[in-house]
CSV table of C-alpha atoms in Angstrom, one decimal:
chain,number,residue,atom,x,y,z
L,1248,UNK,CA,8.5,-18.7,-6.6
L,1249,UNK,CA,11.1,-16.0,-7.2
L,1250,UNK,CA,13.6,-15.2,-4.1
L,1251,UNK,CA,15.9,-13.0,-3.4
L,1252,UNK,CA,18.9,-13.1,-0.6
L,1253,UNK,CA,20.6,-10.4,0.9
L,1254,UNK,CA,24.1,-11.8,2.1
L,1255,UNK,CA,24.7,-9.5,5.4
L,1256,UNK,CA,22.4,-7.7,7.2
L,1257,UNK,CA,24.7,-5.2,8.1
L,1258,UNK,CA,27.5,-3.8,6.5
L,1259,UNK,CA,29.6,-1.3,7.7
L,1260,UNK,CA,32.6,0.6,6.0
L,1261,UNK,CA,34.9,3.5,6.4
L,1262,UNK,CA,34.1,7.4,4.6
L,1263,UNK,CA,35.6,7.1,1.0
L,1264,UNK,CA,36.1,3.3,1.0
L,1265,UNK,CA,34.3,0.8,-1.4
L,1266,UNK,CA,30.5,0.2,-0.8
L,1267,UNK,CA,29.6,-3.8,-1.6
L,1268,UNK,CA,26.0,-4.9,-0.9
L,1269,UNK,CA,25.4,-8.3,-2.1
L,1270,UNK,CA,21.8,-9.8,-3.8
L,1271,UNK,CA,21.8,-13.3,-5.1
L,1272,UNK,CA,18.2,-14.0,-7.1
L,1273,UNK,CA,16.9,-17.4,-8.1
L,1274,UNK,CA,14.9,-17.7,-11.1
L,1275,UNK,CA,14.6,-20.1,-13.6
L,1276,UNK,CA,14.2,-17.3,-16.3
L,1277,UNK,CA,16.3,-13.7,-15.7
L,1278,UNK,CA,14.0,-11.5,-13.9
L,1279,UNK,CA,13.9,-7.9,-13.6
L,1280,UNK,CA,15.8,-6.6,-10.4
L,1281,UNK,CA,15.7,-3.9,-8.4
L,1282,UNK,CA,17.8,-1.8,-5.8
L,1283,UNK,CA,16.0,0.4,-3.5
L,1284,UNK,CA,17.4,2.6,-0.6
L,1285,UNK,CA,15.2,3.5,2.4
L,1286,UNK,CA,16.6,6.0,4.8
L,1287,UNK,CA,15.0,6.7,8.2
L,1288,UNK,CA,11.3,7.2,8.7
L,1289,UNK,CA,10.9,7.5,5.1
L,1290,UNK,CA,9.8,5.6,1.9
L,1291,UNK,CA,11.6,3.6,-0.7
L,1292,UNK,CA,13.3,4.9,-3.1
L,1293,UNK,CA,14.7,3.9,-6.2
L,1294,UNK,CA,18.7,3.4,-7.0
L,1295,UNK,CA,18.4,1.6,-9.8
L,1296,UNK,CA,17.1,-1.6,-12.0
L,1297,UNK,CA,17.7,-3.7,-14.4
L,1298,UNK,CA,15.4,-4.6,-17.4
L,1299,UNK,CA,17.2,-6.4,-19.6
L,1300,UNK,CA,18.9,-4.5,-21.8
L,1301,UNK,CA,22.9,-3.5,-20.6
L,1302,UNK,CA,24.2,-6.0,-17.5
L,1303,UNK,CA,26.1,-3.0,-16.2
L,1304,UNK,CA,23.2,0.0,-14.4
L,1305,UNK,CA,24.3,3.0,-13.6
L,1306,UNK,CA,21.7,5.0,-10.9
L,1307,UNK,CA,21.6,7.8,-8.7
L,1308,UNK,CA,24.0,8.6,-5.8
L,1309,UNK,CA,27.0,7.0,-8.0
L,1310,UNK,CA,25.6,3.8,-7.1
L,1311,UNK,CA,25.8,1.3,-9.7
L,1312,UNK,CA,24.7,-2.3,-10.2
L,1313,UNK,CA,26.5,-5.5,-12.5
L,1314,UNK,CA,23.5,-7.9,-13.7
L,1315,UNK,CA,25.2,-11.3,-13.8
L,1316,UNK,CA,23.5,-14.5,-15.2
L,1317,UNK,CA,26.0,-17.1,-14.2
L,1318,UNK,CA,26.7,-15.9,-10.7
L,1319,UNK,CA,22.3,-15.3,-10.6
L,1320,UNK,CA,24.0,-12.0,-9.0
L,1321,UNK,CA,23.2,-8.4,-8.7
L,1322,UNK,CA,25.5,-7.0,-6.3
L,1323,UNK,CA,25.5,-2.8,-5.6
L,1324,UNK,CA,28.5,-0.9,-5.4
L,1325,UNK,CA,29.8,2.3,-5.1
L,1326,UNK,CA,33.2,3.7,-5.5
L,1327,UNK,CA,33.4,5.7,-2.1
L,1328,UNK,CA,31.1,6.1,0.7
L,1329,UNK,CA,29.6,9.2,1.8
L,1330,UNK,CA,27.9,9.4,5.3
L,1331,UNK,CA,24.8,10.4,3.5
L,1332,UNK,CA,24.9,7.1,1.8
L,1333,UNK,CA,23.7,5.6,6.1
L,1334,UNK,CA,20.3,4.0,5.1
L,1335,UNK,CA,18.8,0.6,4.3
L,1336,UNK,CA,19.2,-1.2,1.2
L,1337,UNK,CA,17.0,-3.2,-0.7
L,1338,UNK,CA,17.0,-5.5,-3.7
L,1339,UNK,CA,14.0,-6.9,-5.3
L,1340,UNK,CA,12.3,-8.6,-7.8
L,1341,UNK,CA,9.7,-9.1,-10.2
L,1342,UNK,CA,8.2,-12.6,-12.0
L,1343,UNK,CA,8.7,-12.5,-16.0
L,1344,UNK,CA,5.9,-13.9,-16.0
L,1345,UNK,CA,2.3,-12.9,-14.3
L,1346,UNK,CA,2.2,-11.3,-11.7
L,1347,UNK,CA,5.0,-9.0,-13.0
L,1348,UNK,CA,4.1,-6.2,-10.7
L,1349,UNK,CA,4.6,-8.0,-7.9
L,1350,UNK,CA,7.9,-7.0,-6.2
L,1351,UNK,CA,9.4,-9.5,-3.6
L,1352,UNK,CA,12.3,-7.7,-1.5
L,1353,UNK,CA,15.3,-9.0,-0.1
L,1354,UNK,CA,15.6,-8.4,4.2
L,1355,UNK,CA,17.7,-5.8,3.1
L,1356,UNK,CA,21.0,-4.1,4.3
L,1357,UNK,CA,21.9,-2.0,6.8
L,1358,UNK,CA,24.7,0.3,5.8
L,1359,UNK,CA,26.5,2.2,8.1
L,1360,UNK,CA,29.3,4.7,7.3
L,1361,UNK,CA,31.9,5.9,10.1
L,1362,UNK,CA,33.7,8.8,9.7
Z,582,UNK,CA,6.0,17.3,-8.2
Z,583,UNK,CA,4.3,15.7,-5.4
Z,584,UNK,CA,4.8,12.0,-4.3
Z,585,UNK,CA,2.8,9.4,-2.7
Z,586,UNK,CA,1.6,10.3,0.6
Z,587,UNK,CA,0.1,8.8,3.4
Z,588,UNK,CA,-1.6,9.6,6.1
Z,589,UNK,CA,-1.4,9.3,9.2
Z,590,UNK,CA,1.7,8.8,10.0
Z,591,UNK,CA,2.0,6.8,13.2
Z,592,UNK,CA,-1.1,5.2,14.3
Z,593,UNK,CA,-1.4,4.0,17.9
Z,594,UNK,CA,-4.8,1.5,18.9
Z,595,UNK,CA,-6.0,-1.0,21.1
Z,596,UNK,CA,-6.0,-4.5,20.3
Z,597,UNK,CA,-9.7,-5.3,18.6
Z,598,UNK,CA,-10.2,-1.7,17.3
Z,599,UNK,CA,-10.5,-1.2,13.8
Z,600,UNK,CA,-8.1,1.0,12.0
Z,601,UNK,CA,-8.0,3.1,8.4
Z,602,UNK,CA,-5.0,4.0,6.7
Z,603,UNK,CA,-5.1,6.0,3.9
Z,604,UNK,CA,-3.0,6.5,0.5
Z,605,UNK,CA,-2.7,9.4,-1.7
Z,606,UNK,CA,-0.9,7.9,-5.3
Z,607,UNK,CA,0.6,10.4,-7.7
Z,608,UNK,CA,-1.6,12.2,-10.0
Z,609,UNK,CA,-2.2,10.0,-13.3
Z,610,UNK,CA,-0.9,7.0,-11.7
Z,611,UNK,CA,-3.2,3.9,-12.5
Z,612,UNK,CA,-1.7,1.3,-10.5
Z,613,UNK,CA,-1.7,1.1,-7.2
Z,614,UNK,CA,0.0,-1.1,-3.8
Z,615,UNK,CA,0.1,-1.4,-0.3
Z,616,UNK,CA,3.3,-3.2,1.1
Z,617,UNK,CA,3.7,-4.1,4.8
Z,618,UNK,CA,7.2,-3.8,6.6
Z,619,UNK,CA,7.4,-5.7,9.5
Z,620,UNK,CA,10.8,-7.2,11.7
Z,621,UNK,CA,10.0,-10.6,11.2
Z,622,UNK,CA,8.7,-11.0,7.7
Z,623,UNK,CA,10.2,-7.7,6.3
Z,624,UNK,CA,8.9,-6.6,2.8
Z,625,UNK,CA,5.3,-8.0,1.9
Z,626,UNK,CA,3.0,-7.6,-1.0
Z,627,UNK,CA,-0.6,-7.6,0.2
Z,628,UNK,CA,-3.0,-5.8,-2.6
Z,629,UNK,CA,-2.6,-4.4,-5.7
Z,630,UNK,CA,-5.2,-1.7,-7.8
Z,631,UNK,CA,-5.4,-1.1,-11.4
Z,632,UNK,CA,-8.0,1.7,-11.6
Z,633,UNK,CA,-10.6,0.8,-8.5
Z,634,UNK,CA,-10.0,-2.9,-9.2
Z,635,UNK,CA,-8.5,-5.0,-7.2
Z,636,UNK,CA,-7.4,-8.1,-9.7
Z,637,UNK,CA,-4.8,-9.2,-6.7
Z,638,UNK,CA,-5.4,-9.4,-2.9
Z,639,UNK,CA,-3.6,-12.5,-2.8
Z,640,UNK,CA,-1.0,-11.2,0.4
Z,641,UNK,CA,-3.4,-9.6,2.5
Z,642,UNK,CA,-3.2,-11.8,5.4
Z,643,UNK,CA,-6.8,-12.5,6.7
Z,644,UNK,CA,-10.4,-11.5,6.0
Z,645,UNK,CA,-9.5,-8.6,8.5
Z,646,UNK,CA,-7.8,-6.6,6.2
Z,647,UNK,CA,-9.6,-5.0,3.2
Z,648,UNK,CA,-8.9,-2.4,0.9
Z,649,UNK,CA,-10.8,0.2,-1.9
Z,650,UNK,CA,-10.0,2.6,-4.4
Z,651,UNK,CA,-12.5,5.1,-5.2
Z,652,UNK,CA,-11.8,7.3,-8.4
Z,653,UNK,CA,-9.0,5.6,-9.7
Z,654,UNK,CA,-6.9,7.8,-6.8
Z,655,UNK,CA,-6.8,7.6,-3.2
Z,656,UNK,CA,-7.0,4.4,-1.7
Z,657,UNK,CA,-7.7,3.1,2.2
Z,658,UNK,CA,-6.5,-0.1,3.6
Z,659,UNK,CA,-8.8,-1.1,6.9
Z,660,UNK,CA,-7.6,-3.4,9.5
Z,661,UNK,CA,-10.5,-4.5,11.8
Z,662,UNK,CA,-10.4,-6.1,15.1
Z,663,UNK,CA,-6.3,-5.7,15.1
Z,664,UNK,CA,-4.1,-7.7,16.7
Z,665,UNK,CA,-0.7,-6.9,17.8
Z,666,UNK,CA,0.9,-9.4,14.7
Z,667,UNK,CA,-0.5,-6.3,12.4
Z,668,UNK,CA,1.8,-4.0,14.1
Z,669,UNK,CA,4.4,-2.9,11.4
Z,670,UNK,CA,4.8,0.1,9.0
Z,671,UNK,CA,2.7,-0.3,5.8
Z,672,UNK,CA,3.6,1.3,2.8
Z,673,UNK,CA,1.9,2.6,-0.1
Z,674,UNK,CA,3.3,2.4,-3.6
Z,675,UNK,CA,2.0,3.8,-7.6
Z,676,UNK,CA,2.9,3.6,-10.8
Z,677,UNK,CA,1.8,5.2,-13.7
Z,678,UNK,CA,0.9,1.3,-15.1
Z,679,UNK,CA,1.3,-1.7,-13.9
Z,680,UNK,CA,4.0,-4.4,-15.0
Z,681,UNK,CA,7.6,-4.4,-14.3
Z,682,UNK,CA,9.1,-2.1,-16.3
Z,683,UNK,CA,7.2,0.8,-14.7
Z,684,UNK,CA,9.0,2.1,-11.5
Z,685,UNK,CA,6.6,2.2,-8.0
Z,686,UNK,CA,7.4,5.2,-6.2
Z,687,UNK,CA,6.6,5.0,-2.3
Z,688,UNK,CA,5.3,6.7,0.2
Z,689,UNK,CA,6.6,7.3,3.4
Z,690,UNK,CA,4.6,5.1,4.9
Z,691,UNK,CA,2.2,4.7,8.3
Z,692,UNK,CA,3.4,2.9,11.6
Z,693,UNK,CA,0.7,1.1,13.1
Z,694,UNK,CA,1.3,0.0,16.5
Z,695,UNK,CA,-1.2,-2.1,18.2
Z,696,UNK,CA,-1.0,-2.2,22.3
């Protein structure tokens, strides 16, 4: 079965300094992967994915994810925080195979910026 | 246009009564899930629609819980006789088809808590 691991389950960083959220997946085949940010009382929502196509994805909020095969990695990053950027953040998966609807999460990350 | 939306919000019941949650996809969408978000197993599939068909229940967690779509649209997921392992916040998620390269947009979700 597919899994995904969320290293740190809180991360907190400074206004204006890098933002680093790490995913490790384990497939046997590359899967599709997700990031998805979840702020208070509200739904999830998506940053970005990857399908296959360029290992570098660009999504919304300046947020940007590196698909890397070698490292089974998809870490998020962003350049500099905001405080808007406080929320949860999740990665996830989906099977190549059946099933491929299906989208197991990570435990996610809490991100905190300070001011 | 308008999202996924779920009703109610918070849902407060007894232990042993039976509880409906309901789910509101986006207009056109043909496939349909309900998550559950809980602190100790965090993000889990339970059911998944394509039109009023359920082809995979596979993560609902006991014959307690039981879903239905009617008119390929809105879709209620029933809890009887709950227990206070069912208390979490279940989310509802569509997507215009199923498979992975078709995003699920969320909803924000209803917070059962069972006393």
């Amino acid at each position: 079965a597919q899994s995904v691991t969320q290293l740190g389950s809180h991360v907190s960083v400074s206004e204006g300094a890098l933002v680093l959220l790490r995913c490790n997946y384990s497939s046997s085949v590359p899967p599709y992967l997700f990031w998805y940010v979840q702020y208070p009382n509200q739904g999830l929502q998506l940053l970005l994915k990857y399908t296959s196509a360029a290992t570098l994805v660009k999504g919304i909020n300046g947020f940007e994810a590196e698909f890397k095969k070698s490292e089974t990695s998809f870490h998020l990053t962003k350049p500099s925080a905001h405080m808007s950027d406080a929320a949860e953040y999740f990665c996830a998966v989906t099977p190549s195979g059946g099933s491929n609807y299906k989208l197991t999460f990570g435990k996610g990350t809490l991100l905190t910026v300070n001011p | 246009g308008a999202g996924v939306s779920q009703s109610p919000s918070n849902k407060v019941t007894e232990k042993g009564k039976d509880v409906e949650l309901r789910c509101d996809p986006i207009s056109g969408h043909t496939a349909l899930y309900w998550y559950r978000q809980s602190l100790g197993q965090g993000l889990e599939f339970l059911i998944y629609f394509q039109g009023n068909s359920a082809p995979d229940k596979s993560g609902l967690p006991s014959d307690r819980f039981s879903a239905e779509r009617t008119g390929g649209s809105v879709s209620t997921l029933t809890i009887q006789r709950t227990q206070q392992e069912d208390s979490a916040v279940y989310l509802c998620a569509s997507s215009l088809n199923p498979g992975r390269t078709d995003t699920q947009y969320f909803g924000p979700g209803t917070r059962l808590t069972v006393l």
